[in-house]
Short mmCIF file of C-alpha atoms in Angstrom, two decimals:
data_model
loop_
_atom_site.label_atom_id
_atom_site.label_comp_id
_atom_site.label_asym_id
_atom_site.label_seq_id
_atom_site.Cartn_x
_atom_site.Cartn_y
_atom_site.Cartn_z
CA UNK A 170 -2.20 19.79 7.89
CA UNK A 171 0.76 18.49 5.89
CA UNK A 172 0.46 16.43 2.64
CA UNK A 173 1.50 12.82 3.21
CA UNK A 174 2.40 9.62 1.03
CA UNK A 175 2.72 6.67 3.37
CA UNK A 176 3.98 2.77 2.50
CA UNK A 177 3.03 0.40 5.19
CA UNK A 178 1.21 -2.81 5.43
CA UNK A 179 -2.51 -2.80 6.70
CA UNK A 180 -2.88 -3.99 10.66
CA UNK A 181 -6.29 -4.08 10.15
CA UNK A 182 -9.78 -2.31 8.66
CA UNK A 183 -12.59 -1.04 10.61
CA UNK A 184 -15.76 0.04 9.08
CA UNK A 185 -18.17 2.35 11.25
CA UNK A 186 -21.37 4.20 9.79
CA UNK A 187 -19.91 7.73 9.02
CA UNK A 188 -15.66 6.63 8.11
CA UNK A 189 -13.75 3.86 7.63
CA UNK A 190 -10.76 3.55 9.50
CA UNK A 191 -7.01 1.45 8.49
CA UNK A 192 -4.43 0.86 10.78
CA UNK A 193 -0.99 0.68 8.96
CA UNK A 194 2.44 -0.18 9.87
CA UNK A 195 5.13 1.77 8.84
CA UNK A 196 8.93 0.90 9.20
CA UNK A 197 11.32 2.93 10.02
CA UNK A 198 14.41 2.60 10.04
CA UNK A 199 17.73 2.81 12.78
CA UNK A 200 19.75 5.50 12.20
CA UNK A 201 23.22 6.97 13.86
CA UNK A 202 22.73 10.53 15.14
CA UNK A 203 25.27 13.04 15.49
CA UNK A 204 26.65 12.90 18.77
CA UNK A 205 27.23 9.08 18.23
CA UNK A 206 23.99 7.67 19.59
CA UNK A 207 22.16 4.62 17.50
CA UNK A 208 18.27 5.26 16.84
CA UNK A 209 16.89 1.54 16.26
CA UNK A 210 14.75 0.78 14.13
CA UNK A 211 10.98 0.64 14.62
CA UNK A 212 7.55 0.07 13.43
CA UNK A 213 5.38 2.79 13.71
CA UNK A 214 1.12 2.25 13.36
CA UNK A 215 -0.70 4.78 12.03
CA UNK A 216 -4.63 5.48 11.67
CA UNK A 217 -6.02 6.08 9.09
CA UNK A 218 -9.52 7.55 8.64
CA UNK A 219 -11.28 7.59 4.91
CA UNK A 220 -14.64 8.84 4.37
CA UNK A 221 -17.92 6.32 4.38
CA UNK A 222 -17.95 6.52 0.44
CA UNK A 223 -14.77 4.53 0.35
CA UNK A 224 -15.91 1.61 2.32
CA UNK A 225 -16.80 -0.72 0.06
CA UNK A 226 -14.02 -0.10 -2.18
CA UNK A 227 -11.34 -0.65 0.61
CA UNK A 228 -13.38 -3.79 1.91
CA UNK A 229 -13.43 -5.60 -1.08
CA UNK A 230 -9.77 -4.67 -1.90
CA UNK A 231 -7.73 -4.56 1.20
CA UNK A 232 -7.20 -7.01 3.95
CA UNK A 233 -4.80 -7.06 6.91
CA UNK A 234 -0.81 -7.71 5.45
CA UNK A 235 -1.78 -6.22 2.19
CA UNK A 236 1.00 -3.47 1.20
CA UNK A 237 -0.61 -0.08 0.39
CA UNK A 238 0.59 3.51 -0.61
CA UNK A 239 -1.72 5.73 1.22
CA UNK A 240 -2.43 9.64 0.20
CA UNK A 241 -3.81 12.23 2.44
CA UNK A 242 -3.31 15.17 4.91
CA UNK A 243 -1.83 14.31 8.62
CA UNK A 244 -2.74 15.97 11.94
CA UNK A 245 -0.60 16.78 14.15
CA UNK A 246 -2.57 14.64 16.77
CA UNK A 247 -4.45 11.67 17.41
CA UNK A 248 -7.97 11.21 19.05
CA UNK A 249 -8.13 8.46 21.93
CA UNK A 250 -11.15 5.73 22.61
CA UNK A 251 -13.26 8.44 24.24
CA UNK A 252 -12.95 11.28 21.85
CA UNK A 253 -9.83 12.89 23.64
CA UNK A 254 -7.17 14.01 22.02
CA UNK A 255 -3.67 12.24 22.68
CA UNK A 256 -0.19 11.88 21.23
CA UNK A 257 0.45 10.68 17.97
CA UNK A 258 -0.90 10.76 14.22
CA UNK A 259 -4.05 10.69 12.46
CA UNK A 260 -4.07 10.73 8.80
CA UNK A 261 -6.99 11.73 6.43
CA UNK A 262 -7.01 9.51 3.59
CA UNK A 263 -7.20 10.39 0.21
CA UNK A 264 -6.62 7.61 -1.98
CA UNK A 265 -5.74 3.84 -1.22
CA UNK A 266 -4.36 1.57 -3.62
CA UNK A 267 -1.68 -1.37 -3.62
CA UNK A 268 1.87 -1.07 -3.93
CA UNK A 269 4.55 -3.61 -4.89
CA UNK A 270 8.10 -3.95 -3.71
CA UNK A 271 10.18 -1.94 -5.94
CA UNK A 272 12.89 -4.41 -6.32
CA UNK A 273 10.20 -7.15 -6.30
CA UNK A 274 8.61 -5.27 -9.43
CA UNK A 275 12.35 -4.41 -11.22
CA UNK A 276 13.39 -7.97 -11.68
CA UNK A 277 10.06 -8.73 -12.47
CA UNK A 278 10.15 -6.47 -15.57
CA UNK A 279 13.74 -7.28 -16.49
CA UNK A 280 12.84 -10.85 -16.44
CA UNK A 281 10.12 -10.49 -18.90
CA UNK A 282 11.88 -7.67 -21.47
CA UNK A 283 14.47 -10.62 -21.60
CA UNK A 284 12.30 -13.37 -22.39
CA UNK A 285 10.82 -11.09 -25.15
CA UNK A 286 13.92 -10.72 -26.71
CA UNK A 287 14.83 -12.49 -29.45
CA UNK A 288 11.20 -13.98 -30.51
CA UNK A 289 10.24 -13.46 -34.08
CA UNK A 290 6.56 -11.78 -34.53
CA UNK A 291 4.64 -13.55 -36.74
CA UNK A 292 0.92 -14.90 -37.44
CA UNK A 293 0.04 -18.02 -35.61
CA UNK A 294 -0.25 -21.34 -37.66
CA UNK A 295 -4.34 -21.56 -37.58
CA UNK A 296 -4.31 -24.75 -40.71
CA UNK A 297 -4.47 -27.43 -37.93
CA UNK A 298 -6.90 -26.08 -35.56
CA UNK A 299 -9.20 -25.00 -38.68
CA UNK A 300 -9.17 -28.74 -39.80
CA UNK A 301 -12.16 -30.78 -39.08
CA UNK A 302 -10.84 -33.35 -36.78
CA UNK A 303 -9.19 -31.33 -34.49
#
Protein backbone atom coordinates (compact mmCIF):
# COMPACT_ATOMS: atom_id res chain seq x y z
CA UNK A 1 0.00 0.00 0.00
CA UNK A 2 1.35 3.48 -0.72
CA UNK A 3 0.65 6.58 1.47
CA UNK A 4 -1.66 9.02 -0.32
CA UNK A 5 -2.87 12.78 0.08
CA UNK A 6 -5.64 13.38 -2.42
CA UNK A 7 -7.59 16.98 -3.34
CA UNK A 8 -10.78 16.37 -5.15
CA UNK A 9 -14.32 17.35 -4.74
CA UNK A 10 -16.86 14.75 -3.24
CA UNK A 11 -19.22 12.92 -6.12
CA UNK A 12 -21.08 11.61 -3.54
CA UNK A 13 -21.28 9.68 0.17
CA UNK A 14 -22.56 6.32 0.82
CA UNK A 15 -23.08 5.00 4.22
CA UNK A 16 -23.41 1.06 4.64
CA UNK A 17 -23.39 -0.80 8.16
CA UNK A 18 -19.65 -1.82 8.44
CA UNK A 19 -17.74 1.50 6.12
CA UNK A 20 -18.59 4.47 4.69
CA UNK A 21 -17.70 5.01 1.31
CA UNK A 22 -16.81 8.78 -0.80
CA UNK A 23 -16.49 9.04 -4.27
CA UNK A 24 -14.07 11.95 -5.22
CA UNK A 25 -13.03 13.63 -8.29
CA UNK A 26 -9.68 14.35 -8.93
CA UNK A 27 -8.28 16.55 -11.84
CA UNK A 28 -5.63 15.96 -13.61
CA UNK A 29 -4.10 17.67 -15.71
CA UNK A 30 -2.91 17.53 -19.85
CA UNK A 31 0.47 17.18 -20.23
CA UNK A 32 3.05 16.96 -23.43
CA UNK A 33 5.05 13.72 -23.37
CA UNK A 34 8.29 13.18 -24.80
CA UNK A 35 7.95 11.97 -28.14
CA UNK A 36 5.56 14.98 -28.85
CA UNK A 37 2.21 13.45 -28.00
CA UNK A 38 -0.48 15.72 -25.85
CA UNK A 39 -2.03 13.81 -22.71
CA UNK A 40 -5.44 15.81 -22.09
CA UNK A 41 -6.58 16.52 -19.28
CA UNK A 42 -9.01 14.45 -17.20
CA UNK A 43 -11.03 13.83 -14.19
CA UNK A 44 -10.32 10.90 -12.46
CA UNK A 45 -13.07 9.35 -9.52
CA UNK A 46 -11.78 7.66 -6.88
CA UNK A 47 -13.39 5.51 -3.92
CA UNK A 48 -12.93 6.00 -1.00
CA UNK A 49 -13.69 3.63 1.90
CA UNK A 50 -13.49 4.99 5.79
CA UNK A 51 -14.31 2.88 8.61
CA UNK A 52 -18.10 2.83 10.27
CA UNK A 53 -16.72 5.07 13.21
CA UNK A 54 -16.36 7.94 10.82
CA UNK A 55 -19.84 8.02 9.57
CA UNK A 56 -21.40 10.41 11.35
CA UNK A 57 -18.63 12.74 11.31
CA UNK A 58 -18.38 12.72 7.40
CA UNK A 59 -22.34 12.90 7.18
CA UNK A 60 -22.79 15.82 9.06
CA UNK A 61 -19.72 17.53 7.44
CA UNK A 62 -19.45 16.60 3.86
CA UNK A 63 -21.86 16.74 1.03
CA UNK A 64 -21.45 16.17 -2.71
CA UNK A 65 -19.19 19.42 -4.37
CA UNK A 66 -17.59 19.97 -1.06
CA UNK A 67 -13.60 20.21 -1.64
CA UNK A 68 -11.71 17.79 0.66
CA UNK A 69 -8.00 16.72 1.29
CA UNK A 70 -8.23 13.08 1.89
CA UNK A 71 -5.36 10.89 3.84
CA UNK A 72 -4.92 7.24 3.60
CA UNK A 73 -3.19 4.15 2.02
CA UNK A 74 -4.16 3.18 -1.82
CA UNK A 75 -4.48 -0.31 -3.34
CA UNK A 76 -3.34 -1.10 -6.20
CA UNK A 77 -6.92 -2.31 -7.25
CA UNK A 78 -10.44 -1.75 -7.05
CA UNK A 79 -13.33 -4.18 -6.05
CA UNK A 80 -16.40 -4.27 -8.57
CA UNK A 81 -20.42 -4.46 -7.62
CA UNK A 82 -20.11 -8.18 -6.91
CA UNK A 83 -17.02 -8.36 -4.83
CA UNK A 84 -14.59 -8.92 -7.87
CA UNK A 85 -11.69 -7.34 -8.21
CA UNK A 86 -11.23 -4.90 -11.31
CA UNK A 87 -9.04 -2.08 -12.60
CA UNK A 88 -8.54 0.95 -10.85
CA UNK A 89 -8.07 2.49 -7.21
CA UNK A 90 -9.38 2.05 -3.87
CA UNK A 91 -8.20 4.22 -1.18
CA UNK A 92 -8.38 3.58 2.66
CA UNK A 93 -9.17 6.68 4.33
CA UNK A 94 -7.54 8.07 7.09
CA UNK A 95 -8.62 11.42 7.79
CA UNK A 96 -11.20 13.76 5.94
CA UNK A 97 -11.36 17.31 6.36
CA UNK A 98 -12.03 20.48 4.05
CA UNK A 99 -9.67 22.23 2.02
CA UNK A 100 -9.75 25.72 0.48
CA UNK A 101 -8.33 26.97 -2.76
CA UNK A 102 -4.91 28.08 -2.11
CA UNK A 103 -5.10 31.19 -4.07
CA UNK A 104 -8.71 31.57 -2.85
CA UNK A 105 -7.22 31.50 0.84
CA UNK A 106 -3.86 33.88 -0.13
CA UNK A 107 -5.80 36.90 -1.16
CA UNK A 108 -8.04 36.22 1.46
CA UNK A 109 -5.30 36.71 4.11
CA UNK A 110 -3.55 39.54 2.28
CA UNK A 111 -6.78 41.32 2.14
CA UNK A 112 -7.30 41.23 5.79
CA UNK A 113 -3.34 41.87 7.06
CA UNK A 114 -4.04 45.07 4.90
CA UNK A 115 -7.11 46.22 6.37
CA UNK A 116 -5.37 45.72 9.79
CA UNK A 117 -2.82 47.94 8.99
CA UNK A 118 -2.76 51.16 10.06
CA UNK A 119 -5.64 50.95 12.92
CA UNK A 120 -4.68 52.30 16.26
CA UNK A 121 -5.38 49.71 19.32
CA UNK A 122 -7.12 51.20 21.86
CA UNK A 123 -10.05 50.65 24.54
CA UNK A 124 -13.50 51.06 23.18
CA UNK A 125 -15.51 54.24 24.24
CA UNK A 126 -18.06 52.32 26.81
CA UNK A 127 -19.46 56.23 28.47
CA UNK A 128 -22.45 56.15 26.03
CA UNK A 129 -23.58 52.68 26.14
CA UNK A 130 -23.10 52.75 30.13
CA UNK A 131 -25.55 55.79 30.22
CA UNK A 132 -29.03 55.16 31.26
CA UNK A 133 -30.94 56.04 28.22
CA UNK A 134 -29.20 54.21 25.85
Amino acid sequence: MVDVLMLGFVEGIRCNDNFVVVKLSVRRAGFRKKDGTNVSEEILIYRVIFASYMRKYISSHFDAGVYVKIKGNMLPYAKGKGGEIVDGYTILGQTMERASFPLQSSRISRKVLKESEGHEVGEPDLDGFLSEDF
